[in-house]
Coordinates of C-alpha atoms in Angstrom, one line a residue:
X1 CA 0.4 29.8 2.5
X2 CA 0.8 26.6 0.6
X3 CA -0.4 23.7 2.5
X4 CA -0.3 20.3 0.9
X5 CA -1.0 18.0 4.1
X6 CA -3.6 18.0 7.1
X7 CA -5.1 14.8 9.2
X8 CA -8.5 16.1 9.8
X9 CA -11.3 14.2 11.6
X10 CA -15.1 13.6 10.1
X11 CA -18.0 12.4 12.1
X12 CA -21.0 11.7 9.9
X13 CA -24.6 11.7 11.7
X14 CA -26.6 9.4 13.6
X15 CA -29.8 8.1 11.8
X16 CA -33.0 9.2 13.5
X17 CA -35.0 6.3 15.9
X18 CA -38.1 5.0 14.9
X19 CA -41.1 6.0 16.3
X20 CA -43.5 3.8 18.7
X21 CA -47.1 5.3 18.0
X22 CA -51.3 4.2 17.5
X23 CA -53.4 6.0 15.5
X24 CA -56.2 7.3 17.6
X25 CA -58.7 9.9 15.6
X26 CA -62.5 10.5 16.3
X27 CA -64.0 6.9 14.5
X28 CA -61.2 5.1 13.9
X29 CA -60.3 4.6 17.7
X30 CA -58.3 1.5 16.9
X31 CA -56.6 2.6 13.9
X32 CA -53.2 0.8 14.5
X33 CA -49.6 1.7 14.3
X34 CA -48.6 4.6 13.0
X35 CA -44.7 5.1 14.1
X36 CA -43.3 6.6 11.0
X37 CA -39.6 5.8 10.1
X38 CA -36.3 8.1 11.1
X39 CA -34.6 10.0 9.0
X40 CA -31.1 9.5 7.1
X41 CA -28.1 10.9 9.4
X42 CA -26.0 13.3 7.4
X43 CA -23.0 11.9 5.4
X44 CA -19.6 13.9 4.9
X45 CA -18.7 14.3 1.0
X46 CA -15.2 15.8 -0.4
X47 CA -15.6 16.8 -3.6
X48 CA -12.9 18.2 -6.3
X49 CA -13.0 22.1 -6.4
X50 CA -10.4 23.4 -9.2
X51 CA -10.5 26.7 -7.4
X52 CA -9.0 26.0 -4.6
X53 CA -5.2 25.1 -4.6
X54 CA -4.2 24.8 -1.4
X55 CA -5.5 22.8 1.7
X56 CA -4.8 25.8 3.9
X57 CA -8.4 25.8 5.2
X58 CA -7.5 22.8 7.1
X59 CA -4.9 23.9 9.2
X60 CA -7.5 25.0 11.5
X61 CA -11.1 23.1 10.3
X62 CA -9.9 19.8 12.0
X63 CA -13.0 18.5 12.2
X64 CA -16.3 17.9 10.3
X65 CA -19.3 16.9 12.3
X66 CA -22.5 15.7 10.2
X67 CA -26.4 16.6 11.9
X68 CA -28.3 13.7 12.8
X69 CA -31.3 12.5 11.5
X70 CA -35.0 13.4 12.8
X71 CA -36.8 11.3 14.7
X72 CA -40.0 9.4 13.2
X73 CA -42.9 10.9 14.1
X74 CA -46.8 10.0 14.3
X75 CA -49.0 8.8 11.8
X76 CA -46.7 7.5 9.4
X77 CA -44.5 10.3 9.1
X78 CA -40.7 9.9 8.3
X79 CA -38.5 11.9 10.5
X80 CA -36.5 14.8 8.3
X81 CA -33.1 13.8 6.5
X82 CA -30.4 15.5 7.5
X83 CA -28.3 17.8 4.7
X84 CA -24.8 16.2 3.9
X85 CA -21.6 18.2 4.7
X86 CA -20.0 18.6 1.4
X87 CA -16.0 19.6 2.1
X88 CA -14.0 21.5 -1.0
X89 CA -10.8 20.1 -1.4
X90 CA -7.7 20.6 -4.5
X91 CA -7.5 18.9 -7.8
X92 CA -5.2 16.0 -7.2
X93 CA -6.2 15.6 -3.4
X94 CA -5.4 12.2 -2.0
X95 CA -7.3 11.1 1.1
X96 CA -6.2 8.0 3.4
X97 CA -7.5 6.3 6.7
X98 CA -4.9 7.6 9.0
X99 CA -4.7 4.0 11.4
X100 CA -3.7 2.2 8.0
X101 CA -3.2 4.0 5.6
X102 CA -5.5 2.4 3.6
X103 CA -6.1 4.6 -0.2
X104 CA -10.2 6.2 0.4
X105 CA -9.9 8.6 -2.8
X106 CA -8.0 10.2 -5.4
X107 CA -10.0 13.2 -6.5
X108 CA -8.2 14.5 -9.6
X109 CA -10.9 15.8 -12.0
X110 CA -13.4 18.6 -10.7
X111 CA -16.8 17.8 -9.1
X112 CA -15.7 14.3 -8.6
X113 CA -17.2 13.5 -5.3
X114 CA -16.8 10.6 -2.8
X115 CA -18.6 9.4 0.8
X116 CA -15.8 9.7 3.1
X117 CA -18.2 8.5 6.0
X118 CA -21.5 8.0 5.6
X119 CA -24.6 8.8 7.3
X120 CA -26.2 6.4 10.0
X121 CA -30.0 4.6 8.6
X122 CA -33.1 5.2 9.8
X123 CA -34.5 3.0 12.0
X124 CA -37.9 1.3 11.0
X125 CA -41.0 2.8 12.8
X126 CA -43.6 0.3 14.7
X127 CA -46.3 0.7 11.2
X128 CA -43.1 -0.9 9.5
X129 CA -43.8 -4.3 11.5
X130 CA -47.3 -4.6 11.4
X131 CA -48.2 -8.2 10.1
X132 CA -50.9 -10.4 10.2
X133 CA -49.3 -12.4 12.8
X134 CA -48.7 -8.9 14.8
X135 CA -50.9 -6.4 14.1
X136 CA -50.4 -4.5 17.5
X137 CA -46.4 -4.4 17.0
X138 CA -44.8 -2.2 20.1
X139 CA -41.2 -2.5 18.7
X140 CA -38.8 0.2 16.7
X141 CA -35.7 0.1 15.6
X142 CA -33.1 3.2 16.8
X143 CA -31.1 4.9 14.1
X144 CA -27.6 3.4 13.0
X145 CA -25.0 5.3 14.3
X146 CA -22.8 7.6 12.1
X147 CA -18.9 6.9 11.1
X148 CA -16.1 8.4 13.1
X149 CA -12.8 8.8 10.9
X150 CA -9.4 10.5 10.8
X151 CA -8.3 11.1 7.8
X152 CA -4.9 11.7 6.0
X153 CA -5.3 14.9 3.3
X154 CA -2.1 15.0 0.8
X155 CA -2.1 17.4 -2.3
X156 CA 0.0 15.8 -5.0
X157 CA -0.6 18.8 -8.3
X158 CA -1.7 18.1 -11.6
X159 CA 1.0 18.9 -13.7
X160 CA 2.3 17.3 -17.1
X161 CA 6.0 18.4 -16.3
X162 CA 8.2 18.6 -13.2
X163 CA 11.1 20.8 -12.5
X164 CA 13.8 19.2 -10.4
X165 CA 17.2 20.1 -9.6
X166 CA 19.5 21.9 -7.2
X167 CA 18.4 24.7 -5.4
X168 CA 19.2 27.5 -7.9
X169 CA 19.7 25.4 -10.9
X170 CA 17.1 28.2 -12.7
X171 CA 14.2 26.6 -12.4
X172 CA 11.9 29.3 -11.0
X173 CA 13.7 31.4 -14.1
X174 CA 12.7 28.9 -16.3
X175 CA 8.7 28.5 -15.5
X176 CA 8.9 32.6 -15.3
X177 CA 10.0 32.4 -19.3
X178 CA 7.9 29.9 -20.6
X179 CA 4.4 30.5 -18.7
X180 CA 2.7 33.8 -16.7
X181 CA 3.8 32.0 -13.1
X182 CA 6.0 34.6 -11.2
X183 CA 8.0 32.8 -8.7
X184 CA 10.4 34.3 -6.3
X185 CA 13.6 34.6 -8.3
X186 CA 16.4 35.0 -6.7
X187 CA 20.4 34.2 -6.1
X188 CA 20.0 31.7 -2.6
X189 CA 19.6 29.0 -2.0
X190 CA 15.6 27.8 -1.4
X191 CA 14.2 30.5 -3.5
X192 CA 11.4 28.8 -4.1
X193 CA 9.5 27.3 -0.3
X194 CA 6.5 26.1 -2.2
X195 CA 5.5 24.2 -5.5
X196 CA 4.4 26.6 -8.1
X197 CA 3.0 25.6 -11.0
X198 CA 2.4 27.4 -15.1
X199 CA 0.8 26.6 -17.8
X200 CA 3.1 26.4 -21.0
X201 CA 1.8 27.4 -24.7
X202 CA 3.2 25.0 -27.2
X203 CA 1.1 26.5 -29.9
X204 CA -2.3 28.4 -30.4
X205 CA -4.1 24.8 -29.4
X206 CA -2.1 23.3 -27.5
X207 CA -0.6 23.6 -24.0
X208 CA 0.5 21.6 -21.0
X209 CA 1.0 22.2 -17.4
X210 CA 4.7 22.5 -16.0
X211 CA 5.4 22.4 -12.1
X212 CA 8.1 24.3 -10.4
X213 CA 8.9 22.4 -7.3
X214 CA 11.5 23.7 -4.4
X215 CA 15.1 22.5 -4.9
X216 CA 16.2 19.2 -3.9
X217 CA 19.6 18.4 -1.7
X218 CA 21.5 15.6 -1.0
X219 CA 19.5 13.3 1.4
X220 CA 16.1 15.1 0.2
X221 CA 14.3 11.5 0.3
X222 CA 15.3 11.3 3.8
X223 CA 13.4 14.5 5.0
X224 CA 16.3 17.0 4.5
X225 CA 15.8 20.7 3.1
X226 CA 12.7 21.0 1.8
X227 CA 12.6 18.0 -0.9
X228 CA 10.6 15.4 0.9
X229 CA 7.7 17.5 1.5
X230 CA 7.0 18.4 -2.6
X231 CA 8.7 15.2 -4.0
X232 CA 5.1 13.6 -3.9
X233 CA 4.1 16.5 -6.0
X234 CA 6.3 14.4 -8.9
X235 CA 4.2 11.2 -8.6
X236 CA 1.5 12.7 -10.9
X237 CA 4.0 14.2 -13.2
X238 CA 4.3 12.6 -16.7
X239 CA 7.5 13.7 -17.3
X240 CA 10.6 14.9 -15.6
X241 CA 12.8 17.7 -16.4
X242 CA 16.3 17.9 -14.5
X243 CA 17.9 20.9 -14.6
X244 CA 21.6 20.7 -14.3
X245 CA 23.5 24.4 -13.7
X246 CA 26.3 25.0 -15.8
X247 CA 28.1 28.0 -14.1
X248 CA 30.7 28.7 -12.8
X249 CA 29.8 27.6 -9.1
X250 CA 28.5 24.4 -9.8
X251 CA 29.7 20.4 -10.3
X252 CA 27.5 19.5 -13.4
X253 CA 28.4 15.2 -13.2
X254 CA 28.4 15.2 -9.1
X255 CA 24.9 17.7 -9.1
X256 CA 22.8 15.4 -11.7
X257 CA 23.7 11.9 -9.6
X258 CA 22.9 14.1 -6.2
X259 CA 19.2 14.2 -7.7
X260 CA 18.9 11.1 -9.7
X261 CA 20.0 9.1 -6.4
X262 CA 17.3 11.0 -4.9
X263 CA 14.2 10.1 -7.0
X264 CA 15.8 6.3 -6.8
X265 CA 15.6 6.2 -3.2
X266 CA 12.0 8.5 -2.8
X267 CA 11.3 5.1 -4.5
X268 CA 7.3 5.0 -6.3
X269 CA 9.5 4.6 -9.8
X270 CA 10.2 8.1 -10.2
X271 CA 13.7 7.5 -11.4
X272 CA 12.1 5.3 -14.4
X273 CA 10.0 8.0 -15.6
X274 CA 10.5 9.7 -18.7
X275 CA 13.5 12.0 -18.1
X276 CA 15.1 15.5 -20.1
X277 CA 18.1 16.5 -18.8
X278 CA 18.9 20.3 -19.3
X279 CA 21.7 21.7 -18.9
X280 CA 21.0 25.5 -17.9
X281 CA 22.3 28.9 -17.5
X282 CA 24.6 28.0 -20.9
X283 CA 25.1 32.4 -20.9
X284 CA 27.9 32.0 -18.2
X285 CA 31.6 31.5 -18.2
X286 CA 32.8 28.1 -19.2
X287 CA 29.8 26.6 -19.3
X288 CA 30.6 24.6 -23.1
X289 CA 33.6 23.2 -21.4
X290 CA 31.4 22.0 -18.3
X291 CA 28.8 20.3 -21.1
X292 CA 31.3 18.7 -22.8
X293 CA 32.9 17.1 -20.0
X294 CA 29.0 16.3 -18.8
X295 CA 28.0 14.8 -21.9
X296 CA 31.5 13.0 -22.4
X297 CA 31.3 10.9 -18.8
X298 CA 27.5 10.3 -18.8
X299 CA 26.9 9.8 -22.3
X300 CA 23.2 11.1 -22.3
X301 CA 21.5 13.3 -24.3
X302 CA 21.1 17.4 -23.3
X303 CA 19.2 20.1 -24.2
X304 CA 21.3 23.9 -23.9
X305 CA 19.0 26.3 -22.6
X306 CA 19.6 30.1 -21.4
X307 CA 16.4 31.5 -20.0
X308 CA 18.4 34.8 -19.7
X309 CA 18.9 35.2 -23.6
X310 CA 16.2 32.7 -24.5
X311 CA 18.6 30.2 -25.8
X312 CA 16.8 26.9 -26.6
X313 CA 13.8 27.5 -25.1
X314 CA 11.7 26.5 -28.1
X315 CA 13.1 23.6 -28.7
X316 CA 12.7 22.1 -25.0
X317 CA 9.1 23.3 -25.3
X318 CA 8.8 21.3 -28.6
X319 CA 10.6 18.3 -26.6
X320 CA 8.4 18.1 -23.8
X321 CA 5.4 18.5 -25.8
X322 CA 6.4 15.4 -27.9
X323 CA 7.5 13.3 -24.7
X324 CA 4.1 14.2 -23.4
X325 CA 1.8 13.2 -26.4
X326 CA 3.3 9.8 -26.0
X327 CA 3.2 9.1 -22.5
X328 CA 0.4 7.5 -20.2
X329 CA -0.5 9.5 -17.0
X330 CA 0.7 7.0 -14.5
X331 CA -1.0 5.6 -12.0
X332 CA -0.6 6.6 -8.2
X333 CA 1.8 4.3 -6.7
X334 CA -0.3 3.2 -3.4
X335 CA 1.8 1.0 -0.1
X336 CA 1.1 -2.7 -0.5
X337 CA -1.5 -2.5 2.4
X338 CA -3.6 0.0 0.7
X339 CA -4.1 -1.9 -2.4
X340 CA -6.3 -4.9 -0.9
X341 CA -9.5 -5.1 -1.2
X342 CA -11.7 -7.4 1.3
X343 CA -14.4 -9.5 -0.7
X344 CA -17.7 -10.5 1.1
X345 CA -18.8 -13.7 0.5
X346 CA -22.4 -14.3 1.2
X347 CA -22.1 -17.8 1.2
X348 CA -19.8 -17.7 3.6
X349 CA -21.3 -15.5 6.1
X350 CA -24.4 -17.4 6.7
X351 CA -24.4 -16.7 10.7
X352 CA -23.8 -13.4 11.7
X353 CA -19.5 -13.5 13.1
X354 CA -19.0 -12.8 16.8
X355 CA -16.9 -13.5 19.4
X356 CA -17.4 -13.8 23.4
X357 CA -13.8 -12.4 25.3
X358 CA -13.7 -13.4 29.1
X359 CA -12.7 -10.3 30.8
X360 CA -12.2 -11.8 34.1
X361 CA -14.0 -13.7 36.3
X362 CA -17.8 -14.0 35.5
X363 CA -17.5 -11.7 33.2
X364 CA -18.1 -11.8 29.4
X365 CA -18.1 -10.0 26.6
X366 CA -19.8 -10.2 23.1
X367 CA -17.9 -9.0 20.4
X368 CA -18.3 -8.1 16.4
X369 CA -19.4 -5.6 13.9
X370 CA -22.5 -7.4 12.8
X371 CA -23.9 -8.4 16.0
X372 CA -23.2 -4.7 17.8
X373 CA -25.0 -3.1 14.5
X374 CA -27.8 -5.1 15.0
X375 CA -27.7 -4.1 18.7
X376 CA -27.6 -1.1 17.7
X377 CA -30.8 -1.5 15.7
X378 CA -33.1 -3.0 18.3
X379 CA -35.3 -0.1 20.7
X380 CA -35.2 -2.6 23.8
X381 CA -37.4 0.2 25.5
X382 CA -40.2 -1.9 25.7
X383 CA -40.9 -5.5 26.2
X384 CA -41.6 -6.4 22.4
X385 CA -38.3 -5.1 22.0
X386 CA -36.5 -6.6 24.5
X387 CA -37.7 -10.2 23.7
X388 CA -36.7 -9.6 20.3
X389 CA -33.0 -9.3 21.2
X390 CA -33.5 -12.5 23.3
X391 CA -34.5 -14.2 20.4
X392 CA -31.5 -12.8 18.0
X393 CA -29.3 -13.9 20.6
X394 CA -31.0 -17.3 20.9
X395 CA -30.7 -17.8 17.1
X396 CA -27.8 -16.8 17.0
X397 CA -26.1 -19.4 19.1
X398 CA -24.9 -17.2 21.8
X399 CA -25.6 -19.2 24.8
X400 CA -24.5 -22.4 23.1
X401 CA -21.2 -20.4 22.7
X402 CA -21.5 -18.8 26.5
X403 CA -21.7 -22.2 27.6
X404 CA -18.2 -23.5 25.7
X405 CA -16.3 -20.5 27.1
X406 CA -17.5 -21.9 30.5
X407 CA -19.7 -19.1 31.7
X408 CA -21.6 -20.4 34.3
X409 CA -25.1 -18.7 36.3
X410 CA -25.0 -15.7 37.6
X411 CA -22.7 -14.5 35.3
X412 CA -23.0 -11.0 33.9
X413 CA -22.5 -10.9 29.7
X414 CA -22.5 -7.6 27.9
X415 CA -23.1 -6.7 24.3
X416 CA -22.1 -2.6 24.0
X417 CA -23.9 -1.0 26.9
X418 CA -26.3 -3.8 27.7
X419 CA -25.3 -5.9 30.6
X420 CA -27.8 -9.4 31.3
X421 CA -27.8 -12.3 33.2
X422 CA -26.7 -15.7 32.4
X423 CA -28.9 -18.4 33.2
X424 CA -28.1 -22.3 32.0

């Protein structure tokens, strides 16, 4: 089954806590700290497999969960790293933030690899803060907390050329003549449910890739048939080849603006790329007089194929080849949103940004991403620990700024889980 879209979740692991230890061995009875470090959480990796074509296996792997990190054990040992999960995923797989849609990766070249959520640090073990001012130190750090994402999977294929047209406009016919695909062929409409894609010999050296994609209808941009859910498969797609029946049964002038009016209004400029129009199935019944009348109201150029008899064949081979050796790949049209890119300025960012939310009455909260990860950081399981919070939330400026919101004693403030008192 051909699957070209999932919303999976991954969840990379925790970094392992620091350790609080002394060394103790026979003479060396005060041989000082010796809490070794925790290990590196595990970190979830996609990477490009070109043997895979399909993102069936995540119809029902919804989620990937990293291991955490080992904890940091006695004398001076580091606590064991935990093994990244490394997912498989198609050539030409997209991957987006679901809440914003905001572009992660576009893996189109195999083994190309990228850190959808990364692994949580390490914290530092009680040896890492011995000093000469402390050389007793009874503080660790905890592990950082891993990522939590859901994730947006879209498979857009890698092909040079792209096969569009009414349903039964001889597409599948077409691919089945010039490469060794074998689509369904037959005479209904929808043939063809899923994108299939050849590979097309120009000579003995050279070849390119050509993608058969389901028919389009009237109203395909908007969701209807089957044409919005392969029309992405065209954004990679250097060059477009319509396919416009000329038998018996069909509207040649009406068919070709059905489709063009489609790519317009899918929008990412697909009606401005490079474009063949070919007029097939030139074997039946009238079909000169239905290409002269085409060519004679839309004044465009055409190339006559029959994929029964073979009819022109080489020479649309020869054409796309030559459209292709001059033609860019494009560039993946992203939304407007996905495009920006936040820039840190450490100049800027000289105090660490947070913000205190009144809840209700005598009750506040401290808020932000740097001050909560530094939280996170601090083992407040012993005293040395907790009075080194105190002091990051003295320096800080946090009761300065407890004070303006018009907290007043007795109060109770909380940063994550921690809950304290405040005293003017």
């Amino acid at each position: 089954m051909f699957i070209d879209r999932a919303v999976i979740e991954v969840r990379s692991g925790k970094g392992g806590d620091g350790m609080i230890a002394f060394l103790h061995e026979k003479y060396m009875p005060k041989g000082g700290p010796s809490g070794g470090n925790g290990g590196r959480g595990a970190s979830i990796i996609f990477r490009a497999n070109k043997s895979i074509n399909t993102l069936y296996n995540f119809r029902h792997s919804k989620v990937f969960i990293g291991s955490d990190g080992g904890k940091g054990l006695t004398k001076n040992k580091y606590g064991r790293g935990a093994d990244d999960v490394i997912v498989d995923v198609p050539l030409g797989t997209v991957i987006y933030l679901e809440k914003d849609h905001t572009l992660l990766a576009d893996l189109s070249k195999d083994g190309q690899m990228i850190t959808v959520a990364k692994g949580g640090r390490g914290g530092r073990g009680n040896a890492a803060f011995k000093s000469d001012r402390n050389r007793v130190p009874k503080i660790a750090e905890n592990g950082l907390p891993g990522e939590t994402k859901r994730l947006i999977l879209e498979l857009k294929l890698l092909a040079d050329a792209g096969l569009v047209g009414l349903p039964n406009a001889g597409k599948s016919t077409l691919l089945s003549v010039v490469s060794n695909a074998n689509p369904e062929i037959a005479d209904y409409p929808f043939t063809t449910i899923e994108p299939n894609l050849g590979v097309v010999n120009v000579n003995k050296y050279e070849t390119f890739v050509m993608a058969d994609l389901p028919g389009l209808i009237e109203g395909a941009s908007e969701g209807k048939g089957l044409g919005l859910s392969f029309l992405r498969h065209l954004e990679r797609c250097r060059v477009i080849v319509h396919l416009v029946s000329m038998d018996e049964n069909s509207n040649p002038i009406k068919d070709f603006k059905i489709i063009q009016n489609e790519l317009k209004s899918y929008g990412l400029g697909l009606d401005k790329r490079p474009l063949i129009i070919v007029a097939s199935k030139m074997d039946s019944e009238g079909a000169h007089e239905k290409l002269n009348e085409f060519k004679k109201k839309l004044k465009v150029d055409v190339i006559e194929i029959s994929s029964i008899t073979h009819e022109g064949i080489d020479k649309l081979i020869k054409k796309i080849f030559e459209v292709l050796s001059v033609t860019e790949p494009f560039a993946l049209v992203m939304d407007e949103s996905s495009s920006k890119t936040k820039i840190y300025d450490a100049h800027k960012e000289d105090k660490p940004i947070y913000n205190i939310v009144k809840e209700k009455d005598h009750i506040y909260r401290i808020q932000g991403e740097s001050i909560e990860r530094t939280y996170g950081l601090i083992n407040i399981s012993t005293d040395e620990g907790m009075m080194r919070l105190i002091n990051y939330l003295r320096k800080i400026g946090v009761e300065e700024a407890l004070r303006e919101k018009g907290a007043q004693s007795g109060d109770s403030v909380f940063l994550c889980d921690f809950e304290f008192e405040y005293l003017e």
